[in-house]
Coordinates of C-alpha atoms (C1' of nucleotides) in Angstrom, one line a residue:
Chain A
X1 CA -45.9 120.9 140.9
X2 CA -45.6 123.1 143.6
X3 CA -43.5 126.0 141.8
X4 CA -45.9 126.5 139.6
X5 CA -49.6 126.9 140.6
X6 CA -51.2 126.8 137.3
X7 CA -50.4 123.2 137.2
X8 CA -53.4 121.1 137.9
X9 CA -53.2 117.9 139.6
X10 CA -56.4 116.7 137.6
X11 CA -55.4 117.3 134.1
X12 CA -54.6 113.9 132.6
X13 CA -51.3 113.2 130.7
X14 CA -51.6 112.3 127.2
X15 CA -49.7 111.6 124.5
X16 CA -49.5 113.9 121.3
X17 CA -50.4 111.1 118.9
X18 CA -53.3 110.5 120.8
X19 CA -54.9 113.9 120.9
X20 CA -58.0 113.9 118.8
X21 CA -61.5 115.7 118.4
X22 CA -62.7 113.9 121.8
X23 CA -60.0 116.4 123.5
X24 CA -61.6 119.7 122.5
X25 CA -61.8 121.8 125.2
X26 CA -60.3 119.7 127.7
X27 CA -57.2 120.5 130.0
X28 CA -54.4 118.2 129.2
X29 CA -50.7 117.5 130.3
X30 CA -48.0 117.0 127.8
X31 CA -44.6 115.8 129.0
X32 CA -41.9 116.1 126.7
X33 CA -39.2 118.4 125.4
X34 CA -39.3 121.9 123.7
X35 CA -38.8 121.4 119.8
X36 CA -39.0 125.1 118.9
X37 CA -40.1 128.4 120.3
X38 CA -40.8 130.9 117.3
X39 CA -42.6 134.2 118.9
X40 CA -41.5 136.7 120.8
X41 CA -42.5 139.6 123.3
X42 CA -45.9 138.8 124.7
X43 CA -46.6 135.7 122.9
X44 CA -44.5 132.2 122.2
X45 CA -45.5 129.1 120.3
X46 CA -44.0 126.2 122.1
X47 CA -43.4 123.3 119.8
X48 CA -43.9 120.3 122.2
X49 CA -42.5 117.0 121.3
X50 CA -42.9 113.8 123.3
X51 CA -41.8 111.1 121.0
X52 CA -45.3 110.4 119.5
X53 CA -45.5 113.7 117.7
X54 CA -45.6 117.3 117.9
X55 CA -48.1 120.1 118.9
X56 CA -47.8 123.7 119.6
X57 CA -49.0 125.6 122.9
X58 CA -49.6 129.1 122.4
X59 CA -48.4 131.1 125.5
X60 CA -49.5 134.7 126.1
X61 CA -48.0 136.9 128.7
X62 CA -51.2 138.3 129.7
X63 CA -53.1 135.2 130.1
X64 CA -50.1 133.5 132.1
X65 CA -49.0 133.8 135.6
X66 CA -45.7 135.7 135.8
X67 CA -43.8 132.5 137.2
X68 CA -44.9 130.6 134.2
X69 CA -44.4 133.7 131.6
X70 CA -40.6 133.6 133.0
X71 CA -40.2 130.1 132.8
X72 CA -41.4 130.1 128.9
X73 CA -39.3 133.0 128.3
X74 CA -35.9 131.3 129.5
X75 CA -36.2 128.0 128.2
X76 CA -34.3 127.1 125.1
X77 CA -34.6 124.1 122.4
X78 CA -34.9 120.7 124.2
X79 CA -35.7 121.6 127.3
X80 CA -37.3 118.9 129.4
X81 CA -40.9 120.3 130.1
X82 CA -44.4 119.3 131.4
X83 CA -46.9 121.6 130.0
X84 CA -50.7 121.9 130.5
X85 CA -52.9 123.5 128.1
X86 CA -56.7 123.5 126.6
X87 CA -57.0 121.6 123.5
X88 CA -58.5 123.6 120.6
X89 CA -58.4 123.3 116.8
X90 CA -55.5 124.6 114.9
X91 CA -57.0 128.0 113.4
X92 CA -55.1 127.6 110.1
X93 CA -54.1 124.0 109.6
X94 CA -57.2 121.8 109.2
X95 CA -57.6 118.8 111.1
X96 CA -54.7 119.7 113.6
X97 CA -54.8 120.4 117.1
X98 CA -53.1 123.3 119.2
X99 CA -53.3 123.8 123.1
X100 CA -54.0 127.0 125.0
X101 CA -51.1 127.3 127.1
X102 CA -52.4 126.8 130.8
X103 CA -49.2 126.4 132.7
X104 CA -45.6 124.7 132.7
X105 CA -43.1 122.9 135.0
X106 CA -39.5 123.1 133.8
X107 CA -37.7 120.0 134.7
X108 CA -34.2 121.2 133.0
X109 CA -33.7 124.3 131.0
X110 CA -31.4 124.1 128.3
X111 CA -29.9 127.0 126.5
X112 CA -27.2 125.5 124.5
X113 CA -28.6 122.4 122.4
X114 CA -25.9 121.3 119.9
X115 CA -28.0 120.7 117.2
X116 CA -29.5 124.0 115.8
X117 CA -32.4 124.7 113.3
X118 CA -29.9 125.2 110.6
X119 CA -28.9 122.3 108.4
X120 CA -25.8 120.2 109.3
X121 CA -23.4 117.9 107.6
X122 CA -23.4 114.1 107.9
X123 CA -20.2 114.2 109.9
X124 CA -21.6 116.5 112.4
X125 CA -25.1 114.6 113.0
X126 CA -23.4 111.2 113.0
X127 CA -21.0 112.5 115.9
X128 CA -24.2 113.9 117.6
X129 CA -26.6 110.9 116.5
X130 CA -27.5 110.4 120.2
X131 CA -29.2 113.6 119.7
X132 CA -30.0 113.8 115.9
X133 CA -32.4 111.0 116.9
X134 CA -34.8 113.7 118.1
X135 CA -35.3 115.5 115.3
X136 CA -38.8 115.0 113.4
X137 CA -37.1 113.1 110.4
X138 CA -35.5 110.8 112.2
X139 CA -38.0 109.9 114.9
X140 CA -40.4 109.3 112.1
X141 CA -38.2 107.0 110.4
X142 CA -37.8 105.1 113.8
X143 CA -41.4 105.2 114.3
X144 CA -42.0 103.6 110.7
X145 CA -39.6 100.9 111.7
X146 CA -41.1 100.0 114.9
X147 CA -44.5 99.6 112.8
X148 CA -42.8 97.2 110.4
X149 CA -41.6 95.2 113.6
X150 CA -45.3 95.1 114.7
X151 CA -46.5 94.0 111.1
X152 CA -44.0 91.4 110.7
X153 CA -44.7 89.7 114.2
X154 CA -48.5 90.1 113.4
X155 CA -48.3 88.5 110.1
X156 CA -45.8 85.7 111.5
X157 CA -48.1 85.1 114.3
X158 CA -51.3 85.0 112.6
X159 CA -50.1 82.1 110.2
X160 CA -48.9 79.9 112.9
X161 CA -45.2 80.5 112.9
X162 CA -43.4 80.6 116.1
X163 CA -40.2 83.1 116.8
X164 CA -37.0 81.4 117.8
X165 CA -34.0 83.1 118.6
X166 CA -30.9 81.9 117.3
X167 CA -27.1 82.1 118.5
X168 CA -25.1 85.1 117.8
X169 CA -21.8 83.5 118.8
X170 CA -21.6 80.8 116.1
X171 CA -18.7 78.3 115.9
X172 CA -18.2 78.8 111.9
X173 CA -19.0 80.0 108.8
X174 CA -21.8 78.9 106.7
X175 CA -20.3 80.7 103.8
X176 CA -17.3 82.4 103.3
X177 CA -14.9 83.4 106.2
X178 CA -13.6 87.0 105.2
X179 CA -16.7 88.7 106.1
X180 CA -16.8 87.5 109.7
X181 CA -16.2 89.2 113.1
X182 CA -14.0 87.3 115.4
X183 CA -14.6 87.1 118.8
X184 CA -12.3 85.4 121.6
X185 CA -14.5 82.9 123.3
X186 CA -12.5 81.9 126.4
X187 CA -9.6 80.9 124.3
X188 CA -11.6 79.5 121.3
X189 CA -12.3 81.7 118.3
X190 CA -16.0 82.1 117.7
X191 CA -17.6 84.3 115.2
X192 CA -20.5 86.7 115.3
X193 CA -23.7 85.4 113.4
X194 CA -24.2 86.1 109.8
X195 CA -27.5 84.2 109.6
X196 CA -29.7 82.2 111.7
X197 CA -30.6 80.0 109.0
X198 CA -29.0 76.4 109.6
X199 CA -30.3 76.7 113.0
X200 CA -33.9 77.5 111.5
X201 CA -33.8 74.2 109.6
X202 CA -33.3 72.5 112.8
X203 CA -35.9 74.4 114.7
X204 CA -38.6 73.6 112.0
X205 CA -38.0 70.1 113.2
X206 CA -39.3 71.0 116.5
X207 CA -42.0 73.7 115.7
X208 CA -42.5 73.4 112.0
X209 CA -43.0 77.0 110.8
X210 CA -40.3 79.6 112.6
X211 CA -38.6 82.8 112.3
X212 CA -35.9 84.3 113.8
X213 CA -35.2 88.2 113.9
X214 CA -31.9 89.6 115.2
X215 CA -28.8 91.2 114.5
X216 CA -26.5 90.0 111.7
X217 CA -22.8 90.9 111.4
X218 CA -20.9 91.4 108.1
X219 CA -17.3 92.5 108.4
X220 CA -17.4 93.3 104.6
X221 CA -15.6 96.7 103.8
X222 CA -18.4 98.0 102.3
X223 CA -19.1 101.6 102.4
X224 CA -22.2 102.8 100.5
X225 CA -25.7 103.7 101.3
X226 CA -27.0 100.2 101.3
X227 CA -24.6 98.6 103.8
X228 CA -24.4 98.5 107.4
X229 CA -21.8 96.1 109.5
X230 CA -24.6 95.4 112.0
X231 CA -27.8 95.0 110.6
X232 CA -31.2 93.1 111.6
X233 CA -32.4 90.5 109.5
X234 CA -35.9 88.4 109.7
X235 CA -35.2 84.9 108.7
X236 CA -38.2 82.5 108.1
X237 CA -38.2 78.7 107.4
X238 CA -41.2 76.5 106.9
X239 CA -41.4 72.5 106.6
X240 CA -43.5 71.5 103.7
X241 CA -43.1 74.8 101.8
X242 CA -42.2 74.4 98.2
X243 CA -40.7 77.0 96.2
X244 CA -43.9 78.5 95.3
X245 CA -45.2 78.5 98.7
X246 CA -42.2 80.7 99.5
X247 CA -42.5 83.1 96.9
X248 CA -46.2 83.8 97.8
X249 CA -45.3 84.1 101.3
X250 CA -42.9 86.7 100.9
X251 CA -45.1 88.8 98.5
X252 CA -47.8 88.6 101.0
X253 CA -45.7 89.6 103.6
X254 CA -44.3 92.8 101.9
X255 CA -47.9 93.8 100.5
X256 CA -49.3 93.3 104.2
X257 CA -46.5 95.3 105.5
X258 CA -46.5 98.2 103.1
X259 CA -50.5 98.4 103.8
X260 CA -50.1 98.8 107.7
X261 CA -47.4 101.3 107.0
X262 CA -50.1 103.4 104.8
X263 CA -52.5 102.8 107.2
X264 CA -51.1 103.7 110.3
X265 CA -47.8 106.1 109.5
X266 CA -49.3 108.5 107.1
X267 CA -48.1 111.3 109.4
X268 CA -44.6 110.2 109.3
X269 CA -44.8 109.6 105.3
X270 CA -45.8 113.2 105.2
X271 CA -43.2 114.3 107.4
X272 CA -40.7 112.7 105.1
X273 CA -42.3 113.8 102.1
X274 CA -42.8 110.2 100.9
X275 CA -45.3 109.9 98.2
X276 CA -48.0 107.0 99.4
X277 CA -49.0 106.4 95.9
X278 CA -45.3 105.2 94.9
X279 CA -46.0 102.4 97.5
X280 CA -49.5 101.4 96.8
X281 CA -48.7 99.1 93.8
X282 CA -46.7 96.9 96.4
X283 CA -49.9 96.0 98.2
X284 CA -51.2 94.3 95.2
X285 CA -50.0 90.6 94.6
X286 CA -48.5 88.7 92.7
X287 CA -45.3 90.4 92.1
X288 CA -43.7 90.0 88.7
X289 CA -41.3 87.3 88.4
X290 CA -38.2 87.0 86.3
X291 CA -35.8 84.0 85.8
X292 CA -32.0 84.6 85.8
X293 CA -32.0 83.7 82.1
X294 CA -34.3 86.2 81.0
X295 CA -32.6 88.7 83.2
X296 CA -29.6 88.4 81.1
X297 CA -31.2 89.4 78.0
X298 CA -32.8 92.3 80.2
X299 CA -29.4 93.4 81.5
X300 CA -27.7 93.5 78.2
X301 CA -30.6 95.4 76.6
X302 CA -29.9 98.1 79.3
X303 CA -26.2 98.1 78.7
X304 CA -26.9 98.7 74.9
X305 CA -29.2 101.4 75.7
X306 CA -26.5 102.9 78.0
X307 CA -24.1 102.9 75.0
X308 CA -26.8 104.1 72.2
X309 CA -27.7 107.1 74.8
X310 CA -24.0 108.1 75.7
X311 CA -22.2 107.6 72.6
X312 CA -25.1 108.5 69.9
X313 CA -24.9 105.0 68.4
X314 CA -27.6 103.0 66.5
X315 CA -28.6 99.7 68.2
X316 CA -26.8 97.7 65.9
X317 CA -23.5 99.7 66.5
X318 CA -24.0 99.5 70.3
X319 CA -24.6 95.9 70.0
X320 CA -21.2 95.3 68.3
X321 CA -19.3 97.6 70.5
X322 CA -20.7 96.1 73.7
X323 CA -19.8 92.3 72.4
X324 CA -16.3 93.6 71.2
X325 CA -15.3 93.9 75.0
X326 CA -13.9 97.3 74.2
X327 CA -16.8 99.2 75.5
X328 CA -16.8 101.9 78.2
X329 CA -19.7 104.4 79.8
X330 CA -19.6 107.2 82.2
X331 CA -21.2 105.8 85.5
X332 CA -23.1 108.3 87.7
X333 CA -25.5 106.0 89.1
X334 CA -24.6 106.8 92.6
X335 CA -22.6 110.0 92.6
X336 CA -23.8 113.1 90.8
X337 CA -20.4 114.9 91.2
X338 CA -18.1 112.2 90.1
X339 CA -18.6 110.5 86.8
X340 CA -16.4 107.7 86.4
X341 CA -15.6 105.7 83.1
X342 CA -15.8 102.2 83.5
X343 CA -15.4 99.1 81.1
X344 CA -18.9 97.8 79.8
X345 CA -19.0 94.3 78.9
X346 CA -21.7 92.0 78.1
X347 CA -23.6 90.4 81.0
X348 CA -22.8 86.5 80.8
X349 CA -24.2 83.4 82.4
X350 CA -22.5 83.0 85.7
X351 CA -22.1 86.8 86.2
X352 CA -23.7 88.4 89.5
X353 CA -25.8 91.4 89.4
X354 CA -24.2 94.9 90.2
X355 CA -26.1 97.7 91.7
X356 CA -26.6 99.3 88.3
X357 CA -28.0 95.7 86.9
X358 CA -30.4 95.5 89.9
X359 CA -31.6 99.0 89.1
X360 CA -32.2 98.2 85.5
X361 CA -34.1 95.2 86.6
X362 CA -36.3 97.0 89.2
X363 CA -36.9 100.1 86.7
X364 CA -39.5 97.9 84.8
X365 CA -41.9 97.9 87.5
X366 CA -43.7 99.6 90.0
X367 CA -43.5 97.2 93.0
X368 CA -40.9 94.4 94.1
X369 CA -39.8 92.0 91.6
X370 CA -38.5 88.3 92.0
X371 CA -35.4 87.1 90.3
X372 CA -35.0 83.3 90.3
X373 CA -33.4 79.9 89.1
X374 CA -29.7 81.4 89.2
X375 CA -26.8 79.4 88.3
X376 CA -25.9 76.8 90.9
X377 CA -22.2 77.9 90.9
X378 CA -23.0 81.4 92.4
X379 CA -25.1 80.4 95.1
X380 CA -24.6 79.0 98.6
X381 CA -24.4 75.1 99.5
X382 CA -28.1 74.9 100.8
X383 CA -29.7 75.9 97.8
X384 CA -32.1 73.1 96.1
X385 CA -31.0 72.5 92.5
X386 CA -33.8 72.6 89.7
X387 CA -34.6 68.9 88.7
X388 CA -36.4 67.3 85.7
X389 CA -39.4 64.8 86.1
X390 CA -36.8 61.8 86.2
X391 CA -34.9 63.5 89.2
X392 CA -31.6 64.6 87.1
X393 CA -30.4 68.1 87.3
X394 CA -32.1 70.4 84.8
X395 CA -30.2 72.4 82.3
X396 CA -31.5 75.9 81.8
X397 CA -32.9 76.2 78.1
X398 CA -31.5 79.8 78.2
X399 CA -28.2 78.3 79.1
X400 CA -28.5 75.8 76.4
X401 CA -29.2 78.2 73.7
X402 CA -26.5 81.0 74.6
X403 CA -23.3 80.9 72.7
X404 CA -20.2 79.9 74.6
X405 CA -18.6 83.2 74.9
X406 CA -21.7 84.2 76.7
X407 CA -20.9 82.0 79.6
X408 CA -18.4 82.2 82.1
X409 CA -16.0 79.2 82.4
X410 CA -17.0 75.8 84.5
X411 CA -20.7 76.8 84.2
X412 CA -22.9 73.7 84.1
X413 CA -26.2 75.4 83.0
X414 CA -27.9 73.8 86.3
X415 CA -30.1 76.4 88.4
X416 CA -31.2 76.7 91.9
X417 CA -34.7 77.1 93.0
X418 CA -34.0 80.1 94.8
X419 CA -35.1 83.9 94.2
X420 CA -33.9 87.4 95.1
X421 CA -36.8 90.1 96.0
X422 CA -35.6 93.2 94.5
X423 CA -37.2 96.4 95.7
X424 CA -38.6 99.1 93.3
X425 CA -37.0 102.6 93.1
X426 CA -33.5 101.2 93.5
X427 CA -34.2 99.8 96.6
X428 CA -31.8 96.9 95.8
X429 CA -31.9 93.3 96.9
X430 CA -34.3 93.2 100.2
X431 CA -34.8 89.5 100.4
X432 CA -33.0 86.1 99.6
X433 CA -34.9 83.0 99.7
X434 CA -34.7 79.3 98.3
X435 CA -36.1 75.8 98.5
X436 CA -33.4 74.0 100.7
X437 CA -31.4 71.0 99.3
X438 CA -33.2 67.9 100.9
X439 CA -31.2 65.3 98.7
X440 CA -28.5 63.9 100.9
X441 CA -26.3 62.9 98.4
X442 CA -26.3 66.4 96.6
X443 CA -26.0 68.4 99.9
X444 CA -22.8 66.6 100.8
X445 CA -21.6 67.1 97.4
X446 CA -22.2 70.8 97.7
X447 CA -20.4 70.8 100.9
X448 CA -17.5 69.2 99.8
X449 CA -17.4 71.5 96.4
X450 CA -17.5 74.6 98.6
X451 CA -14.7 73.0 100.7
X452 CA -16.7 73.4 103.9
X453 CA -15.5 71.7 107.1
X454 CA -17.8 68.5 107.2
X455 CA -17.3 68.2 111.1
X456 CA -19.1 71.3 111.6
X457 CA -22.3 70.3 109.5
X458 CA -22.7 66.7 111.2
X459 CA -25.5 68.3 113.5
X460 CA -27.1 70.1 110.3
X461 CA -26.9 66.7 108.4
X462 CA -28.7 65.2 111.1
X463 CA -31.9 67.4 109.9
X464 CA -31.6 65.2 106.7
X465 CA -31.0 62.1 108.5
X466 CA -34.0 62.1 110.9
X467 CA -37.3 63.1 109.6
X468 CA -36.1 65.0 106.3
X469 CA -38.8 67.0 104.7
X470 CA -39.0 69.6 102.0
X471 CA -38.5 72.9 103.4
X472 CA -38.1 76.6 102.2
X473 CA -37.0 79.9 103.7
X474 CA -36.0 83.5 103.3
X475 CA -34.3 86.4 104.9
X476 CA -35.1 89.9 104.7
X477 CA -32.9 92.9 105.6
X478 CA -35.1 95.3 108.0
X479 CA -33.1 98.4 107.0
X480 CA -33.2 98.1 103.5
X481 CA -36.9 97.5 103.5
X482 CA -37.3 100.6 105.8
X483 CA -35.1 102.6 103.8
X484 CA -37.4 101.9 100.6
X485 CA -40.7 102.2 102.5
X486 CA -39.6 105.8 104.3
X487 CA -37.7 107.0 101.6
X488 CA -37.8 105.7 98.0
X489 CA -35.9 107.1 95.2
X490 CA -37.4 110.9 95.3
X491 CA -36.9 111.5 98.9
X492 CA -34.0 109.1 100.0
X493 CA -33.6 107.7 103.2
X494 CA -30.1 106.8 103.9
X495 CA -29.5 103.3 105.6
X496 CA -27.7 105.1 108.7
X497 CA -31.0 106.8 109.2
X498 CA -33.4 103.4 109.5
X499 CA -31.5 102.2 112.7
X500 CA -30.8 104.2 116.2
X501 CA -27.0 103.9 116.3
X502 CA -25.6 102.6 113.0
X503 CA -22.7 100.4 112.6
X504 CA -20.7 101.3 109.5
X505 CA -16.8 100.8 108.4
X506 CA -14.9 102.6 110.9
X507 CA -18.0 104.2 112.5
X508 CA -19.1 102.6 116.1
X509 CA -19.6 105.8 118.0
X510 CA -21.7 106.8 119.9
Chain B
rU1 C1' -8.0 96.7 99.2
rC2 C1' -9.0 100.0 94.9
rC3 C1' -11.3 104.5 92.5
rG4 C1' -13.3 109.8 93.0
rG5 C1' -14.7 114.0 96.1
rC6 C1' -14.3 116.9 100.4
rG7 C1' -11.5 119.3 105.3
rU8 C1' -11.7 127.7 106.5
rA9 C1' -15.8 130.7 113.0
rG10 C1' -19.9 126.3 117.2
rC11 C1' -22.8 124.9 112.2
rU12 C1' -23.5 125.4 106.8
rC13 C1' -20.3 127.7 103.2
rA14 C1' -17.6 131.7 100.2
rA15 C1' -12.5 134.1 99.3
rU16 C1' -7.4 134.9 90.4
rG17 C1' -1.1 132.9 94.7
rG18 C1' -1.8 139.2 97.7
rC19 C1' -5.6 142.7 104.3
rA20 C1' -9.5 135.7 107.0
rG21 C1' -15.6 137.1 104.7
rA22 C1' -21.2 136.0 105.0
rG23 C1' -25.5 133.6 106.6
rC24 C1' -27.3 130.8 110.8
rA25 C1' -26.3 129.7 116.1
rA26 C1' -24.7 132.5 120.7
rA27 C1' -25.0 137.5 124.0
rC28 C1' -27.9 141.9 124.3
rG29 C1' -32.1 145.2 122.0
rG30 C1' -36.5 145.4 119.1
rC31 C1' -41.0 143.6 116.6
rU32 C1' -44.8 139.8 116.3
rG33 C1' -50.5 133.5 114.8
rU34 C1' -45.4 132.1 114.4
rU35 C1' -43.9 127.2 110.8
rA36 C1' -35.7 126.7 109.8
rA37 C1' -39.8 133.4 112.2
rC38 C1' -38.0 138.5 111.1
rC39 C1' -34.8 143.4 112.2
rG40 C1' -30.2 145.7 114.6
rU41 C1' -25.6 145.9 117.7
rU42 C1' -21.8 142.8 119.6
rA43 C1' -18.4 138.9 120.1
rG44 C1' -16.3 134.6 117.5
rG45 C1' -10.2 132.0 113.5
rU46 C1' -3.5 127.4 115.1
rU47 C1' -7.8 127.7 107.3
rA48 C1' -7.3 119.2 109.5
rC49 C1' -1.9 117.9 110.6
rU50 C1' 3.5 117.6 108.9
rG51 C1' 7.0 119.1 105.4
rG52 C1' 8.1 121.8 100.8
rU53 C1' 7.9 125.2 96.3
rU54 C1' 7.3 130.9 96.7
rC55 C1' 8.9 137.9 98.0
rG56 C1' 4.1 136.0 99.7
rA57 C1' 0.1 129.6 100.7
rG58 C1' -6.7 129.0 102.8
rU59 C1' -5.4 128.5 97.6
rC60 C1' 0.4 125.1 94.3
rC61 C1' 3.3 120.2 95.7
rA62 C1' 4.1 115.7 98.7
rG63 C1' 2.8 112.7 102.9
rU64 C1' -0.6 111.7 107.1
rC65 C1' -5.3 111.6 109.3
rG66 C1' -10.4 112.2 109.2
rC67 C1' -15.2 112.6 106.6
rC68 C1' -18.5 111.4 102.3
rG69 C1' -19.7 108.6 97.8
rG70 C1' -18.8 104.5 94.6
rA71 C1' -16.4 99.3 93.1
rG72 C1' -15.6 94.4 94.8
rC73 C1' -18.9 91.5 98.5
rC74 C1' -23.5 91.3 100.2
rA75 C1' -29.5 91.9 103.0

RNA sequence: UCCGGCGUAGCUCAAUGGCAGAGCAAACGGCUGUUAACCGUUAGGUUACUGGUUCGAGUCCAGUCGCCGGAGCCA
């Protein structure tokens, strides 16, 4: 501090976020970077940024030492500096604070910071992601993400769950092999993990209630605003939880987390332009629930509505056209510039939801919605199937009532005790969860039917051989969740903004 | 893998097939409770790359590369 006599050894270092009414009139020290410097001859407003928030120090030539003033004049955006000043109320902005500049130490003066105050394109920003992170919007999103981490950790800890860490190198797939990243493991081929679930199912034998939270790798060639090749997923598994316990746990967890964000991240939401009232409904449980069979009707109604609107047809004519299989529609759901004409067919039993279908479902509600009881055929081998009282497999009544041309070939009508949670405002699928199959014979049949390597699953089957219990679990994608909380539909946050260094198709630098 | 869009100054974008332009950033000067401050001056170009059509191509055609969005698949 010897270069600048005005620096005081006594002034305490404070984080900007922590500055409050208690600091009024006190001299404090801010350590960080110069975010902006409006002003000019005789007076500068130094926008100071330390990662926790932003505050301006008002520096005036006549009140400053010549050395300090020269430093203030010379520094450019993102110079690293230590500034001292007296805390006072912001004269214009109610409830905000500013500093009367009292001294500066320049650690590094910068004059050519690449990211200017003008707007930039995606490509440029992604190439400078390591610097883009410093922006007010980007850092606000990352603070929200950190708060979600904390909320989830608290939620699980308070309910007696233990965090376990599942392996990232895995010997084989629990689902398809086309979306796995291969790694050479000293001559053997292993894969980067797509899920810790199977390991969690073993871990509950030791700990009862667990969750894992780590990176998940999907080699899918997806290039959309909802996809990362490396994303973070929390997976919960609980012994003796039934399907309803599982759903209730999920909605309570989301409600708790959203409440936390509203409580602790109001400054960040404001920075992002995110309306807190859009999040408020999600703090109230229970969330609406919908069976797959009911969703069929809802989706087909939405498709009829599209035809009625785009073609000016009556409901009757639109229905006729949809079921003729010759209908087309203009889809601009995700791209305002390029409308596309697509075939529009009825949604049949056995179809999987596309993004527009999820949107049609979520549009009905102001909070997350669960869609449950999917056809067995379109879900993984570990899903427990719905049973009748006598233990036989249940045929869904909606399926039984459907005409044959509304069912895909090979459908049994059997359903699973699984549910997806679809976020509001077009957030898409955030959670997938289920009751796990604990009937040994049925599990074996499923493994065979999915043509999975039985050798690999022997250790997993031991969980059913020795002390088998009913259990349930789910996985939630961190980035999709945060993108919804931070962005919504009016002020969308892209999934690439939700993680410090996103890994996307053909995009792994910096 | 497929479909659509885009690629011009450091950045964001203009330019009927006919002289390569503006704003911001930068440098210099002026102004001042500023909120992407403002005003003036200066400087800034292999129009992604390769080939073709044409008297003439940033513009039209073909191919390549890169970026963005979407489909399938998924959280």
